[in-house]
Coordinates of C-alpha atoms in Angstrom, one line a residue:
Chain A
M212 CA 11.5 19.8 -12.2
T213 CA 14.7 19.8 -14.2
D214 CA 15.6 17.2 -16.8
S215 CA 18.6 16.0 -14.8
N216 CA 16.2 15.2 -11.9
S217 CA 13.9 13.1 -14.1
A218 CA 16.8 11.2 -15.5
S219 CA 18.4 10.6 -12.1
T220 CA 15.5 8.4 -10.8
N221 CA 16.3 5.9 -13.5
S222 CA 19.9 5.4 -12.7
A223 CA 21.0 2.6 -10.3
L224 CA 23.0 3.5 -7.3
S225 CA 26.6 2.3 -7.4
A226 CA 28.8 1.4 -4.4
T227 CA 30.4 4.9 -4.7
D228 CA 27.0 6.5 -4.5
I229 CA 26.1 4.5 -1.4
N230 CA 29.3 5.5 0.3
K231 CA 28.6 9.1 -0.5
I232 CA 25.1 8.9 1.0
A233 CA 26.4 7.0 4.0
K234 CA 28.9 9.8 4.6
L235 CA 26.1 12.4 4.5
A236 CA 24.1 10.3 7.0
H237 CA 27.1 9.8 9.3
L238 CA 27.1 6.1 8.9
Q239 CA 30.0 3.8 8.2
I240 CA 29.5 1.1 5.6
T241 CA 32.0 -1.6 4.9
D242 CA 32.6 -2.8 1.3
D243 CA 30.6 -5.9 1.8
E244 CA 27.7 -4.1 3.3
C245 CA 27.9 -1.6 0.5
Q246 CA 27.2 -4.3 -2.1
R247 CA 24.3 -5.6 0.0
Y248 CA 22.8 -2.1 0.5
A249 CA 23.3 -1.3 -3.2
A250 CA 21.2 -4.3 -4.1
S251 CA 18.4 -3.7 -1.7
L252 CA 18.3 0.1 -2.2
N253 CA 18.1 -0.3 -6.0
N254 CA 15.2 -2.7 -5.5
I255 CA 13.5 -0.2 -3.4
L256 CA 14.2 2.7 -5.7
S257 CA 12.8 0.7 -8.7
L258 CA 9.6 0.5 -6.6
M259 CA 9.6 4.3 -6.6
D260 CA 9.7 4.5 -10.4
H261 CA 5.9 4.1 -10.4
L262 CA 5.6 7.6 -9.0
Q263 CA 7.0 9.1 -12.2
T264 CA 4.0 7.8 -14.1
V265 CA 1.6 9.7 -11.8
D266 CA 0.6 13.1 -13.2
T267 CA 1.1 15.7 -10.6
T268 CA 0.9 18.8 -12.8
N269 CA -0.3 21.8 -10.7
I270 CA -0.6 19.7 -7.6
E271 CA 0.8 21.3 -4.4
P272 CA 2.9 19.0 -2.2
L273 CA 1.2 17.8 1.0
K274 CA 3.6 18.0 4.0
N275 CA 1.2 16.9 6.7
P276 CA -2.4 15.8 6.6
F277 CA -3.9 19.0 7.7
D278 CA -1.6 21.4 5.9
T279 CA -1.6 23.6 9.0
P280 CA 1.1 26.1 9.9
Q281 CA 3.1 25.6 13.1
P282 CA 1.2 27.0 16.1
L283 CA 3.0 29.8 17.9
R284 CA 3.0 30.7 21.6
D285 CA 4.2 33.6 23.5
D286 CA 8.0 33.5 24.1
V287 CA 7.8 32.9 27.9
A288 CA 9.2 30.0 29.8
T289 CA 6.6 27.3 30.5
E290 CA 8.8 24.5 31.9
P291 CA 11.2 24.5 34.9
N292 CA 14.9 24.1 34.2
R293 CA 15.6 20.3 34.5
R294 CA 19.1 20.4 33.1
D295 CA 20.5 18.0 35.7
V296 CA 17.9 15.4 35.0
Y297 CA 18.3 15.6 31.3
Q298 CA 22.0 15.5 31.5
S299 CA 21.8 12.4 33.7
V300 CA 21.3 10.3 30.6
A301 CA 24.2 11.9 28.7
P302 CA 27.4 9.8 28.0
A303 CA 29.7 12.5 29.3
T304 CA 29.1 15.9 30.9
Q305 CA 31.0 18.4 33.0
D306 CA 29.9 21.6 34.7
G307 CA 26.5 21.4 32.9
L308 CA 28.2 21.0 29.5
Y309 CA 28.2 18.0 27.1
L310 CA 31.7 16.6 26.6
V311 CA 32.9 15.6 23.1
P312 CA 36.4 14.9 21.7
K313 CA 38.5 18.0 21.1
V314 CA 37.5 19.8 17.9
L315 CA 40.3 22.4 17.9
D316 CA 43.9 21.9 19.0
Chain B
M135 CA -15.5 -16.7 38.5
T136 CA -14.0 -16.4 35.1
E137 CA -10.2 -16.3 35.1
L138 CA -9.0 -12.7 35.5
H139 CA -7.1 -12.6 32.3
R140 CA -10.3 -13.5 30.4
L141 CA -12.3 -10.5 31.5
D142 CA -12.8 -7.5 29.2
I143 CA -12.2 -4.0 30.3
R144 CA -15.9 -3.4 31.3
E145 CA -15.8 -6.5 33.5
L146 CA -12.4 -5.6 35.0
A147 CA -13.8 -2.2 35.9
Q148 CA -16.9 -3.7 37.4
G149 CA -14.9 -6.3 39.3
L150 CA -12.7 -3.7 40.8
A151 CA -15.6 -1.4 41.7
S152 CA -17.5 -4.2 43.4
K153 CA -14.4 -5.4 45.2
Q154 CA -14.5 -8.9 43.7
F155 CA -10.8 -8.5 43.3
S156 CA -8.2 -5.8 44.0
S157 CA -5.8 -4.1 41.6
L158 CA -3.0 -5.8 43.5
E159 CA -4.5 -9.3 42.8
L160 CA -5.1 -8.4 39.2
T161 CA -1.6 -7.0 38.7
Q162 CA 0.0 -10.0 40.4
H163 CA -2.1 -12.3 38.2
F164 CA -0.9 -10.6 34.9
L165 CA 2.8 -10.4 36.2
A166 CA 2.7 -14.1 36.9
R167 CA 1.4 -14.8 33.5
I168 CA 4.1 -12.7 31.9
D169 CA 6.8 -14.4 34.0
R170 CA 5.5 -17.9 33.0
L171 CA 4.7 -17.4 29.3
D172 CA 6.6 -14.5 27.9
A173 CA 9.8 -16.5 27.4
K174 CA 8.0 -18.1 24.5
L175 CA 6.7 -14.9 23.0
N176 CA 9.3 -12.2 23.8
S177 CA 6.6 -9.6 23.8
F178 CA 8.1 -7.5 26.6
I179 CA 11.4 -5.7 26.6
T180 CA 11.0 -4.6 30.2
V181 CA 8.7 -5.9 32.9
T182 CA 8.2 -3.4 35.7
H183 CA 7.3 -5.7 38.6
E184 CA 8.1 -3.4 41.5
S185 CA 6.5 -0.2 40.2
A186 CA 3.5 -2.2 39.0
L187 CA 2.8 -3.7 42.4
A188 CA 3.4 -0.3 44.1
N189 CA 1.0 1.4 41.7
A190 CA -1.6 -1.3 42.1
R191 CA -1.4 -0.7 45.9
S192 CA -1.9 3.0 45.3
A193 CA -4.9 2.3 43.1
D194 CA -6.4 0.1 45.7
A195 CA -5.8 2.9 48.3
L196 CA -7.5 5.4 46.0
R197 CA -10.5 3.2 45.6
A198 CA -10.7 2.6 49.4
Q199 CA -10.8 6.4 49.8
G200 CA -13.6 6.6 47.2
N201 CA -11.4 8.4 44.7
A202 CA -11.1 5.8 41.9
G203 CA -11.9 6.5 38.3
V204 CA -13.5 3.9 36.0
L205 CA -10.2 2.4 35.0
T206 CA -8.2 2.9 38.2
G207 CA -6.2 -0.3 39.0
I208 CA -6.5 -1.9 35.6
P209 CA -3.1 -3.1 34.2
I210 CA -1.8 -1.9 30.8
A211 CA 1.3 -2.5 28.7
H212 CA 3.0 0.4 26.9
K213 CA 4.8 0.1 23.6
D214 CA 8.5 0.8 24.3
I215 CA 8.3 3.9 22.0
F216 CA 6.5 5.9 24.7
C217 CA 8.9 7.6 27.2
T218 CA 8.3 6.4 30.7
E219 CA 10.0 8.3 33.5
G220 CA 12.6 6.3 35.3
V221 CA 12.0 3.2 33.1
K222 CA 14.1 2.1 30.1
T223 CA 12.6 3.4 26.8
S224 CA 14.5 1.7 24.0
A225 CA 12.3 2.0 20.9
G226 CA 13.6 -1.6 20.2
S227 CA 17.1 -0.2 19.4
K228 CA 20.6 -0.8 20.7
M229 CA 20.9 3.0 20.4
L230 CA 18.6 3.5 23.3
D231 CA 19.3 0.4 25.3
N232 CA 20.9 2.5 28.0
F233 CA 18.2 5.2 27.9
I234 CA 16.2 5.7 31.1
S235 CA 13.7 8.4 30.1
P236 CA 13.8 11.5 32.3
Y237 CA 10.1 12.3 31.6
N238 CA 6.8 10.7 30.7
A239 CA 5.1 10.8 27.3
T240 CA 1.8 12.6 27.4
V241 CA 0.1 9.3 26.6
V242 CA 1.8 7.7 29.6
A243 CA 1.0 10.6 31.9
Q244 CA -2.6 10.4 30.8
A245 CA -2.7 6.6 31.5
N246 CA -1.1 7.2 34.9
A247 CA -3.7 9.9 35.7
A248 CA -6.5 7.5 34.8
G249 CA -5.0 5.1 37.3
L250 CA -3.9 2.5 34.9
V251 CA -1.1 0.2 36.2
M252 CA 1.9 -0.2 33.8
L253 CA 3.1 -3.9 33.6
G254 CA 6.0 -3.1 31.4
K255 CA 7.2 -2.0 28.0
T256 CA 6.5 -4.0 24.9
N257 CA 8.8 -5.2 22.1
M258 CA 8.7 -3.5 18.7
D259 CA 10.5 -3.1 15.4
E260 CA 13.5 -0.9 15.9
F261 CA 12.3 2.7 15.9
A262 CA 9.0 1.3 14.6
M263 CA 10.6 0.5 11.2
G264 CA 9.2 -2.8 10.2
S265 CA 6.1 -4.8 9.7
S266 CA 7.1 -8.1 11.5
N267 CA 8.8 -7.1 14.8
E268 CA 11.9 -8.9 13.5
S269 CA 14.0 -5.7 13.4
S270 CA 14.0 -5.4 17.2
F271 CA 17.4 -5.3 18.9
Y272 CA 15.8 -7.5 21.5
G273 CA 14.9 -10.3 19.1
A274 CA 11.7 -11.2 17.2
T275 CA 8.4 -11.5 19.0
H276 CA 6.4 -14.7 18.4
N277 CA 2.8 -14.8 17.3
P278 CA 0.7 -16.3 20.1
W279 CA -1.4 -18.1 17.5
A280 CA 1.6 -19.9 16.0
L281 CA 5.0 -19.4 17.7
N282 CA 7.0 -19.8 14.4
R283 CA 5.1 -16.8 12.9
V284 CA 5.5 -13.1 13.2
P285 CA 3.0 -11.1 15.2
G286 CA 3.2 -8.2 12.7
G287 CA 4.8 -4.9 13.4
S288 CA 5.8 -2.5 14.4
S289 CA 3.6 -2.8 17.5
G290 CA 4.1 -6.6 17.5
G291 CA 4.9 -6.8 21.2
S292 CA 1.8 -5.0 22.3
A293 CA -0.3 -7.2 20.0
A294 CA 1.3 -10.5 21.1
A295 CA 1.1 -9.5 24.8
V296 CA -2.7 -8.8 24.6
A297 CA -3.4 -11.8 22.3
A298 CA -1.7 -14.1 24.9
D299 CA -3.7 -12.5 27.7
L300 CA -0.5 -11.1 29.3
A301 CA -2.2 -7.6 29.4
P302 CA -5.8 -6.5 29.1
F303 CA -4.9 -3.9 26.5
A304 CA -1.9 -1.9 25.3
T305 CA -0.8 1.3 23.7
A306 CA 0.7 1.2 20.3
T307 CA 1.7 3.5 17.4
D308 CA 0.9 3.4 13.7
T309 CA 3.0 5.1 11.0
G310 CA 2.1 2.9 8.1
G311 CA -0.1 0.2 9.6
S312 CA 1.8 -0.6 12.9
I313 CA -1.3 -0.8 15.0
R314 CA -3.7 -2.4 12.5
Q315 CA -1.5 -5.0 10.9
P316 CA -0.3 -6.6 14.2
A317 CA -4.0 -6.4 15.4
A318 CA -5.0 -8.4 12.3
F319 CA -2.1 -10.9 12.7
C320 CA -2.9 -11.5 16.3
G321 CA -6.7 -11.6 16.2
L322 CA -7.2 -8.2 18.0
T323 CA -9.0 -4.9 17.4
G324 CA -6.7 -2.0 16.8
L325 CA -7.5 1.6 16.1
K326 CA -5.3 4.2 14.4
P327 CA -6.8 7.5 15.2
T328 CA -6.9 10.7 13.0
Y329 CA -3.5 12.3 12.8
G330 CA -3.3 14.8 15.7
R331 CA -5.9 13.0 17.8
V332 CA -3.3 11.5 20.2
S333 CA -0.3 13.5 21.5
R334 CA 3.1 12.6 20.1
F335 CA 4.9 14.3 22.9
G336 CA 7.4 11.7 24.3
M337 CA 6.5 9.2 21.6
I338 CA 9.9 8.5 19.9
A339 CA 9.7 9.9 16.4
Y340 CA 9.9 7.8 13.3
A341 CA 8.1 9.9 10.6
S342 CA 6.5 12.9 12.2
S343 CA 3.8 13.6 9.6
L344 CA 2.6 10.0 9.8
D345 CA 3.1 8.8 13.4
Q346 CA 0.0 8.4 15.5
G347 CA -0.6 6.6 18.8
G348 CA -3.6 4.4 19.5
P349 CA -5.0 1.4 21.3
I350 CA -4.6 -2.3 20.7
A351 CA -7.2 -4.4 22.6
R352 CA -9.5 -7.4 22.2
S353 CA -12.6 -5.6 21.2
A354 CA -13.9 -2.2 19.9
E355 CA -15.3 -1.5 23.3
D356 CA -11.9 -2.2 25.0
C357 CA -10.3 0.1 22.4
A358 CA -12.9 2.8 23.2
Y359 CA -11.9 2.7 26.9
L360 CA -8.2 3.2 26.0
L361 CA -8.8 5.8 23.3
Q362 CA -10.8 7.8 25.9
V363 CA -7.5 7.9 28.0
M364 CA -5.2 8.6 25.1
A365 CA -7.1 11.2 23.0
G366 CA -7.0 14.9 23.5
H367 CA -5.2 18.1 22.6
D368 CA -1.7 18.6 24.0
A369 CA 0.1 22.0 23.8
K370 CA 3.4 20.1 24.0
D371 CA 2.8 18.6 20.5
S372 CA 2.7 21.2 17.8
T373 CA 0.8 18.7 15.5
S374 CA -1.8 17.9 18.1
V375 CA -5.1 19.2 16.9
D376 CA -7.4 21.1 19.2
H377 CA -10.6 19.1 18.2
P378 CA -13.1 18.1 20.8
T379 CA -13.0 14.5 22.0
E380 CA -16.1 12.4 22.3
D381 CA -17.3 9.9 24.9
Y382 CA -16.0 7.0 22.9
V383 CA -17.3 4.4 25.3
A384 CA -20.9 5.7 25.3
G385 CA -20.6 6.4 21.6
I386 CA -20.2 2.7 20.6
T387 CA -23.5 1.5 22.1
T388 CA -25.7 4.3 20.8
T389 CA -28.2 2.8 18.4
T390 CA -31.8 3.7 17.6
N391 CA -32.5 0.5 15.7
P392 CA -31.4 -2.7 17.6
D393 CA -32.3 -5.0 14.7
K394 CA -30.6 -3.0 12.0
P395 CA -28.1 -0.9 14.0
L396 CA -26.2 -0.1 10.8
Q397 CA -29.2 1.0 8.8
G398 CA -28.3 3.7 6.4
L399 CA -24.5 3.1 6.6
R400 CA -22.8 3.2 3.2
I401 CA -19.7 1.1 3.1
G402 CA -17.4 1.8 0.2
L403 CA -15.6 -1.2 -1.3
P404 CA -12.6 -0.2 -3.6
H405 CA -12.1 -2.8 -6.2
Q406 CA -8.4 -2.0 -5.9
Y407 CA -8.5 -3.7 -2.5
I408 CA -10.0 -7.0 -3.6
K409 CA -7.7 -8.0 -6.4
D410 CA -4.7 -10.2 -7.3
G411 CA -2.2 -10.6 -4.6
L412 CA -4.9 -11.0 -1.9
D413 CA -4.8 -14.4 -0.3
A414 CA -8.0 -16.4 -1.1
D415 CA -8.8 -17.1 2.6
V416 CA -8.3 -13.5 3.6
K417 CA -10.6 -12.4 0.8
A418 CA -13.3 -14.9 1.7
R419 CA -13.2 -13.8 5.4
V420 CA -13.4 -10.1 4.5
L421 CA -16.4 -10.8 2.2
D422 CA -18.1 -12.9 4.9
A423 CA -17.7 -9.9 7.3
L424 CA -19.2 -7.5 4.8
K425 CA -22.2 -9.8 4.6
V426 CA -22.6 -9.6 8.3
L427 CA -22.4 -5.8 8.1
E428 CA -25.1 -5.8 5.3
D429 CA -27.3 -8.0 7.6
L430 CA -26.9 -5.3 10.2
G431 CA -28.4 -2.8 7.7
A432 CA -25.3 -1.4 5.9
T433 CA -25.2 -1.1 2.1
L434 CA -22.1 -1.7 0.0
V435 CA -21.1 0.9 -2.6
E436 CA -18.4 0.2 -5.2
I437 CA -15.8 3.0 -5.1
N438 CA -12.6 3.8 -7.0
L439 CA -9.3 4.7 -5.3
T440 CA -7.3 5.3 -8.4
T441 CA -4.0 6.3 -6.7
S442 CA -3.8 3.2 -4.4
D443 CA -0.9 1.8 -6.3
A444 CA 1.1 4.9 -5.6
A445 CA 0.8 4.7 -1.8
I446 CA 3.7 2.3 -1.1
P447 CA 6.3 4.2 -3.2
A448 CA 5.1 7.6 -1.8
Y449 CA 5.2 6.3 1.8
Y450 CA 8.6 4.6 1.4
L451 CA 10.1 7.9 0.3
I452 CA 8.3 10.2 2.7
A453 CA 8.7 8.1 5.8
P454 CA 12.5 7.4 5.4
S455 CA 13.0 11.1 4.5
E456 CA 11.4 12.2 7.7
A457 CA 13.2 9.3 9.6
S458 CA 16.6 10.4 8.3
S459 CA 16.0 13.8 9.6
N460 CA 14.4 12.7 13.0
L461 CA 17.2 10.2 13.6
S462 CA 20.0 12.7 13.1
R463 CA 19.5 13.5 16.8
Y464 CA 21.2 10.3 17.7
D465 CA 24.8 11.5 17.7
G466 CA 26.3 9.9 20.8
V467 CA 26.4 13.3 22.6
R468 CA 23.3 14.0 24.7
F469 CA 21.8 10.5 25.2
G470 CA 21.8 7.0 23.8
H471 CA 24.7 4.9 22.6
R472 CA 28.2 6.3 22.4
C473 CA 31.1 4.4 20.8
E474 CA 34.3 3.6 22.8
N475 CA 37.3 5.9 22.5
P476 CA 36.2 8.2 19.6
K477 CA 39.3 9.6 17.9
D478 CA 37.5 12.8 16.9
L479 CA 34.0 14.3 16.8
M480 CA 33.2 12.9 13.3
D481 CA 34.4 9.4 14.5
L482 CA 32.1 9.8 17.6
Y483 CA 29.1 10.6 15.4
T484 CA 29.7 8.0 12.8
R485 CA 30.7 5.1 15.0
S486 CA 28.0 5.8 17.6
R487 CA 25.4 5.8 14.9
T488 CA 26.7 2.8 13.0
E489 CA 27.0 0.7 16.1
G490 CA 23.7 1.8 17.5
F491 CA 21.4 1.4 14.5
G492 CA 20.3 -1.9 13.1
D493 CA 20.2 -2.9 9.4
E494 CA 16.7 -1.8 8.5
V495 CA 17.1 1.5 10.3
Q496 CA 20.3 2.2 8.5
R497 CA 18.7 1.3 5.2
R498 CA 15.8 3.7 5.7
I499 CA 18.2 6.5 6.8
L500 CA 20.2 5.9 3.6
I501 CA 17.0 6.1 1.4
G502 CA 15.8 9.2 3.2
T503 CA 19.2 10.9 3.0
Y504 CA 19.3 10.1 -0.8
A505 CA 15.7 11.3 -1.4
L506 CA 16.5 14.6 0.4
S507 CA 19.9 15.1 -1.2
E508 CA 20.8 17.8 -3.7
G509 CA 19.6 17.0 -7.2
Y510 CA 17.2 14.3 -6.1
Y511 CA 14.8 16.2 -3.7
D512 CA 12.4 17.3 -6.5
A513 CA 12.3 13.9 -8.2
Y514 CA 11.8 11.9 -5.0
Y515 CA 10.7 13.7 -1.9
L516 CA 8.7 16.6 -3.5
K517 CA 7.1 14.2 -6.1
A518 CA 6.0 11.9 -3.3
Q519 CA 4.5 14.8 -1.4
K520 CA 2.5 15.7 -4.5
V521 CA 1.3 12.2 -4.9
R522 CA 0.4 12.3 -1.2
R523 CA -2.1 15.1 -1.9
L524 CA -3.6 13.1 -4.7
I525 CA -4.0 10.1 -2.4
Q526 CA -5.7 12.4 0.2
N527 CA -8.0 13.9 -2.6
D528 CA -8.9 10.3 -3.6
F529 CA -10.2 9.5 -0.1
L530 CA -12.0 12.8 0.3
K531 CA -13.8 12.2 -3.0
A532 CA -14.6 8.6 -2.0
F533 CA -16.2 9.9 1.2
E534 CA -18.7 11.8 -0.9
Q535 CA -20.1 8.4 -1.9
C536 CA -19.7 6.4 1.3
D537 CA -19.4 6.8 5.1
V538 CA -16.6 4.3 5.6
I539 CA -14.3 2.3 3.3
A540 CA -13.8 -1.4 3.9
G541 CA -11.1 -4.0 2.8
P542 CA -8.6 -6.4 4.2
T543 CA -6.0 -5.1 6.7
A544 CA -3.2 -7.1 5.2
P545 CA -3.0 -9.2 2.0
T546 CA -2.1 -12.4 4.0
A547 CA -2.3 -13.8 7.5
A548 CA 0.8 -13.9 9.6
Y549 CA 3.8 -15.3 7.8
A550 CA 6.7 -17.3 9.2
I551 CA 9.6 -15.6 11.1
G552 CA 12.4 -15.2 8.6
A553 CA 10.2 -15.6 5.5
K554 CA 10.5 -12.1 4.2
Q555 CA 14.2 -11.3 3.9
D556 CA 13.8 -8.9 1.0
P557 CA 12.8 -5.4 2.2
V558 CA 10.6 -4.8 -0.8
A559 CA 8.6 -8.0 -0.1
M560 CA 8.0 -6.7 3.4
Y561 CA 7.0 -3.2 2.2
L562 CA 4.4 -4.7 -0.2
G563 CA 2.6 -6.2 2.7
D564 CA 1.6 -2.7 3.9
I565 CA -0.4 -2.1 0.7
Y566 CA -3.8 -1.7 2.5
T567 CA -2.7 0.3 5.5
I568 CA -0.2 2.9 4.3
A569 CA -2.5 5.3 2.3
V570 CA -4.5 5.9 5.5
N571 CA -1.4 7.4 7.2
L572 CA -0.5 9.5 4.1
A573 CA -4.0 11.0 4.3
G574 CA -4.0 11.2 8.1
L575 CA -7.3 9.3 8.4
P576 CA -8.5 7.1 11.2
A577 CA -8.9 3.4 10.6
I578 CA -9.6 0.2 12.6
S579 CA -8.8 -3.4 12.2
A580 CA -10.9 -6.1 13.7
P581 CA -10.8 -9.9 13.6
V582 CA -13.2 -11.5 11.2
G583 CA -12.3 -15.2 11.1
F584 CA -9.3 -17.4 10.3
D585 CA -7.1 -18.4 7.4
T586 CA -7.1 -22.1 7.7
S587 CA -5.1 -22.8 4.5
Y588 CA -1.8 -22.8 6.4
S589 CA -2.8 -25.3 9.0
G590 CA -2.0 -28.3 6.8
H591 CA 1.6 -27.6 6.0
D592 CA 3.3 -26.5 9.2
N593 CA 0.9 -27.7 11.9
C594 CA 0.2 -24.2 13.0
A595 CA -3.2 -23.2 14.4
P596 CA -5.6 -21.3 12.1
L597 CA -4.4 -17.7 11.8
P598 CA -6.5 -14.7 12.4
V599 CA -7.6 -12.4 9.5
G600 CA -8.4 -8.7 9.9
L601 CA -11.0 -6.4 8.3
Q602 CA -10.0 -2.8 8.0
L603 CA -12.5 0.1 8.0
I604 CA -11.3 3.5 7.1
G605 CA -13.3 6.6 8.1
P606 CA -13.3 10.3 7.4
Y607 CA -11.4 12.6 9.8
W608 CA -12.5 12.4 13.4
S609 CA -14.8 9.4 12.8
E610 CA -13.2 7.3 15.6
S611 CA -16.5 6.9 17.4
K612 CA -18.2 5.7 14.2
L613 CA -15.5 3.2 13.4
L614 CA -15.6 1.8 16.9
S615 CA -19.4 1.7 16.9
I616 CA -19.6 -0.3 13.6
I617 CA -17.1 -2.8 14.8
H618 CA -18.9 -3.0 18.2
Q619 CA -22.1 -3.8 16.4
Y620 CA -20.3 -6.5 14.4
Q621 CA -18.8 -7.9 17.6
Q622 CA -22.3 -8.2 19.1
R623 CA -23.2 -10.6 16.3
T624 CA -20.0 -12.5 16.0
D625 CA -17.5 -14.0 18.4
W626 CA -14.2 -13.9 16.4
H627 CA -12.9 -11.3 18.9
K628 CA -13.5 -13.8 21.8
Q629 CA -11.4 -16.5 20.3
R630 CA -8.1 -17.1 22.1
A631 CA -4.7 -18.1 20.9
P632 CA -3.7 -21.6 22.1
I633 CA -1.0 -20.1 24.4
A634 CA -3.6 -17.9 26.1
S635 CA -5.5 -21.0 27.1
D636 CA -2.5 -22.3 29.0
A637 CA -3.9 -21.6 32.5
G638 CA -1.4 -21.7 35.2
A639 CA -1.9 -23.7 38.4
A640 CA -3.6 -21.5 41.0
L641 CA -3.9 -18.6 38.6

């Protein structure tokens, strides 16, 4: 762990930080909401400070309870093609494709 | 004959087998109760009247042909997190309000194969993110014991429906306590199985390394019947573990010593679980229950879970991190909510997500995005995962000294709707349940009496209190069996919420 990381957990999030995070998460936050989220997020993050007091030297991270690798199977089709059914719940499709606003002019 | 909604699963199975009543009569009875009482509870998001009646008729036909299984024709409610083909599956979110699932979750397919008749889909905290059911897009669910109180969450709808006798049992999911805490708040028995015991295929993801499906019912025996249906390996879920299932129903009654059925059982009691912050009535009921277990032959062993204080912070980094990744799939393109007239692709993503997700979901996405972002990953997410291993080690070490670990399920009984506006206050209520998910262990909550201290100030009925037992991996049968023995000596699990006693005319 680098020093800058250790320091970063002690600094409170500003409205600018929240906006940056929201942008990364593809969420739109108004200025009012920003203040509100800053308050609650900083409360939550101060709860996390306790973790820094726990000694985790030489401890491997645990990603899931059984630490097992992903099982692999042979690369053969096991399911029928149900594209029409799956696309029936899409907001907009055409000729089997999903429609989105124009990306390139 | 006892009213149909009062019968336990064994009695329902016997009644159907001996033709005392048909699945159609049973299903109509529960649908009528839902129609009459659920306006007060809001425990269902969708009630599937037509398909329930059709499936009940099919169940009766199967039985007439001699092809019925033990549970064929018994009604069930599914948490609205399990995908149900042709039926709205919302996960309590506006994002999926228009989502008619094109396929069944494995759990739902297994329930259908067992002949269970789905009554509908139960209310829940949005994407299972909450401990009170208040974050649902469809409004809060009310606790059947006191309508102004929360039923717990996130499986609050499943718990409220069963506690009000609107369904004999229900499926639920538990990421940080979402089966056990609502079971405790509603006076029910709920089992969170070992991670990987129940398939997550078609179970809408919140935090994939923690999520696990399980039963909510009135007793350990009823839970055993439903676990039998839900458990098993599923090749469609890469985290499903290929570990043999047991006969959970037969397992609970096996005892060689009827007087002291728990002879030799060592129950670990972590002093960290019985300390400040624990409500006095809750503490008293849990200690009373431990005395009963001792009378049944168990011995208490004091144990030390040194990392228990780290469980909440570790969970509230890991779960939101996984959630922020899982919920990135909601982009307004393939399914779910799409905003009106997007001006470009980024606007489509951003507005669809902002309109579709509620406040708590957005908050957890923000925390998770932050914890995973460049420069913070090591200090937050990786650190939490290291602490997660220490928590697991702590449990594994404790199980060298004891067979199961006991404590309260929640620090208080059900609180008033609206009482916990501060997210941190809500998170702290998960103190006893959350470490279990981080370690992936099985745990059960069972009713052990009532908190009567509330009844004075707001005229509400006494509120149920839950005991939690945590077991080693794959000890589902043992946990169910201990609670079953307890339930042979006590009748807390037979107490009914006031609203459940509201018998309808001619029903």
